[in-house]
Amino acid sequence: MKIKLTPELSYMIGLWRKIRSSEGLGVIGNKDLLEIFSLESLKNELSSSDKFVSEEEKIYFYHTAYRKFFQQIEKEQLQRFKYLNEYAANYLAGLFDAVGYVDEKGIVSLEKTNRQDEMMLLRLGFGTRKRGDRLILERPLIFLAFIKDYVKLTKDHKVFSYVKSKQ
């Protein structure tokens, strides 16, 4: 089975990357995150509904080929997502849905990031700075405008309404 990276799979990999479950291919999080992961998995035909295992704050399924593919894309993150295109936008939208925050002052940040994430964002033109364990985006409106069409969990957030009105 040859798996090809698509923008939709890029979103799934971004979502999975920081909140993955230890079993199978899945995520840990709140009800909304679990629902998005399961719906996207079904839509992209990664699994069937009867294959999902759901626990309190975790949902996963077993598929060795997709798990290896997700891990391979994670290793190749800097090469795979180096252009401002639909693949990078979906990947960053998934990452933002998983660990992104907009606080009451409008500061946009990502948690659980590493040096590789920081380098990828910098190469894409999104300057960042570290504050504790968070990566703060220096030009948040440009970043949010880039991912606004692809976020699924946070698309109703008031800041996305603001970004859309500015365009």
Coordinates of C-alpha atoms in Angstrom, one line a residue:
M1 CA 0.0 0.0 0.0
K2 CA 1.5 3.3 -1.1
I3 CA 0.4 6.3 0.9
K4 CA 0.6 9.7 -0.6
L5 CA 0.7 12.9 1.4
T6 CA -2.4 15.1 0.8
P7 CA -3.3 18.4 2.4
E8 CA -6.0 16.5 4.4
L9 CA -3.4 14.1 5.8
S10 CA -1.1 17.0 6.5
Y11 CA -3.8 18.4 8.8
M12 CA -4.2 15.0 10.5
I13 CA -0.4 14.7 11.0
G14 CA -0.2 18.2 12.5
L15 CA -3.1 17.4 14.9
W16 CA -1.6 14.0 15.9
R17 CA 2.0 15.1 16.3
K18 CA 1.7 16.9 19.7
I19 CA -1.2 15.1 21.3
R20 CA -0.7 11.5 20.1
S21 CA -1.9 8.5 22.1
S22 CA 0.6 5.9 23.2
E23 CA -1.5 3.1 21.7
G24 CA -2.2 2.8 18.0
L25 CA -2.7 5.9 15.9
G26 CA -4.8 8.4 17.8
V27 CA -5.0 11.5 20.0
I28 CA -5.5 12.5 23.6
G29 CA -7.6 15.5 24.4
N30 CA -11.0 17.0 25.0
K31 CA -14.2 15.7 23.4
D32 CA -14.0 18.2 20.5
L33 CA -10.4 17.1 19.5
L34 CA -11.4 13.4 19.7
E35 CA -14.4 14.1 17.5
I36 CA -12.4 16.0 14.9
F37 CA -9.7 13.2 14.8
S38 CA -12.3 10.5 14.3
L39 CA -14.3 12.4 11.7
E40 CA -11.2 13.3 9.7
S41 CA -10.0 9.7 9.9
L42 CA -13.3 8.4 8.5
K43 CA -13.4 11.1 5.9
N44 CA -9.9 10.3 4.7
E45 CA -10.6 6.5 4.9
L46 CA -7.8 5.8 7.4
S47 CA -10.1 3.5 9.4
S48 CA -13.7 2.4 9.6
S49 CA -15.9 3.4 12.6
D50 CA -15.9 -0.1 14.0
K51 CA -12.1 -0.1 14.4
F52 CA -11.9 2.9 16.7
V53 CA -11.0 2.3 20.4
S54 CA -12.4 5.1 22.6
E55 CA -11.5 5.8 26.2
E56 CA -12.2 8.7 28.5
E57 CA -10.0 11.3 26.8
K58 CA -8.4 9.2 24.1
I59 CA -9.3 7.8 20.7
Y60 CA -7.2 5.6 18.5
F61 CA -7.2 2.8 15.9
Y62 CA -4.5 0.4 14.8
H63 CA -3.0 0.8 11.3
T64 CA 0.7 0.1 11.1
A65 CA 1.2 1.6 7.6
Y66 CA -0.4 4.9 8.5
R67 CA 1.4 5.1 11.8
K68 CA 4.8 4.6 10.1
F69 CA 3.8 7.2 7.4
F70 CA 2.8 9.8 10.1
Q71 CA 6.2 9.2 11.9
Q72 CA 8.1 9.5 8.6
I73 CA 6.4 12.8 7.7
E74 CA 7.2 14.0 11.3
K75 CA 10.9 13.3 10.7
E76 CA 10.8 15.0 7.3
Q77 CA 8.9 18.0 8.6
L78 CA 11.5 20.6 7.5
Q79 CA 11.7 19.2 4.0
R80 CA 8.0 18.5 3.6
F81 CA 6.6 21.8 4.8
K82 CA 9.0 24.4 3.4
Y83 CA 6.7 26.3 1.1
L84 CA 3.7 28.5 1.8
N85 CA 1.2 26.1 0.3
E86 CA -1.9 24.1 1.2
Y87 CA 0.1 21.3 2.7
A88 CA 1.9 23.6 5.2
A89 CA -1.3 25.5 5.9
N90 CA -3.1 22.3 6.8
Y91 CA -0.2 21.0 8.8
L92 CA 0.0 24.2 10.9
A93 CA -3.8 24.3 11.3
G94 CA -3.7 20.8 12.7
L95 CA -0.8 21.8 15.0
F96 CA -2.7 25.0 16.1
D97 CA -5.9 23.0 16.8
A98 CA -3.9 20.6 18.9
V99 CA -1.6 23.0 20.9
G100 CA -2.4 26.5 19.8
Y101 CA -3.8 29.3 21.9
V102 CA -4.9 32.9 21.5
D103 CA -5.0 34.6 24.9
E104 CA -7.2 37.6 25.9
K105 CA -4.5 40.1 24.7
G106 CA -4.4 38.5 21.2
I107 CA -1.1 36.8 21.7
V108 CA -0.9 33.7 19.5
S109 CA 1.2 30.8 20.8
L110 CA 2.0 27.1 20.4
E111 CA 2.8 24.7 23.2
K112 CA 4.9 21.6 23.3
T113 CA 7.2 22.9 20.5
N114 CA 10.7 21.9 19.7
R115 CA 13.6 23.4 17.8
Q116 CA 12.4 21.7 14.6
D117 CA 9.0 23.5 14.9
E118 CA 10.7 26.8 15.5
M119 CA 12.9 26.3 12.4
M120 CA 10.0 25.3 10.2
L121 CA 8.0 28.4 11.2
L122 CA 11.0 30.7 10.7
R123 CA 11.6 29.2 7.2
L124 CA 7.9 29.8 6.3
G125 CA 8.3 33.5 7.4
F126 CA 6.6 33.3 10.8
G127 CA 9.0 34.8 13.3
T128 CA 8.8 33.4 16.8
R129 CA 10.2 33.8 20.2
K130 CA 10.3 31.5 23.2
R131 CA 8.5 32.3 26.4
G132 CA 8.8 29.4 28.9
D133 CA 7.5 26.3 27.1
R134 CA 5.5 28.3 24.6
L135 CA 6.5 29.6 21.2
I136 CA 5.0 33.1 20.6
L137 CA 4.2 34.1 17.0
E138 CA 5.5 37.6 16.3
R139 CA 3.1 38.4 13.5
P140 CA 0.0 36.6 14.6
L141 CA -2.5 38.0 12.1
I142 CA -0.4 36.9 9.2
F143 CA -0.1 33.4 10.7
L144 CA -3.8 33.2 11.5
A145 CA -4.7 34.4 8.0
F146 CA -2.6 31.6 6.5
I147 CA -4.3 28.8 8.5
K148 CA -7.8 30.3 8.8
D149 CA -9.4 28.2 6.0
Y150 CA -8.0 24.9 7.4
V151 CA -8.6 25.0 11.2
K152 CA -11.4 22.9 12.4
L153 CA -11.5 23.1 16.2
T154 CA -10.9 26.9 16.5
K155 CA -12.5 28.2 13.3
D156 CA -15.3 29.8 15.3
H157 CA -12.9 31.7 17.6
K158 CA -13.5 35.5 17.5
V159 CA -10.0 36.2 16.3
F160 CA -10.7 34.3 13.0
S161 CA -13.7 36.5 12.4
Y162 CA -11.4 39.5 12.9
V163 CA -8.8 38.1 10.5
K164 CA -11.5 37.4 7.8
S165 CA -12.9 41.0 8.2
K166 CA -9.4 42.5 7.6
Q167 CA -9.0 40.8 4.2

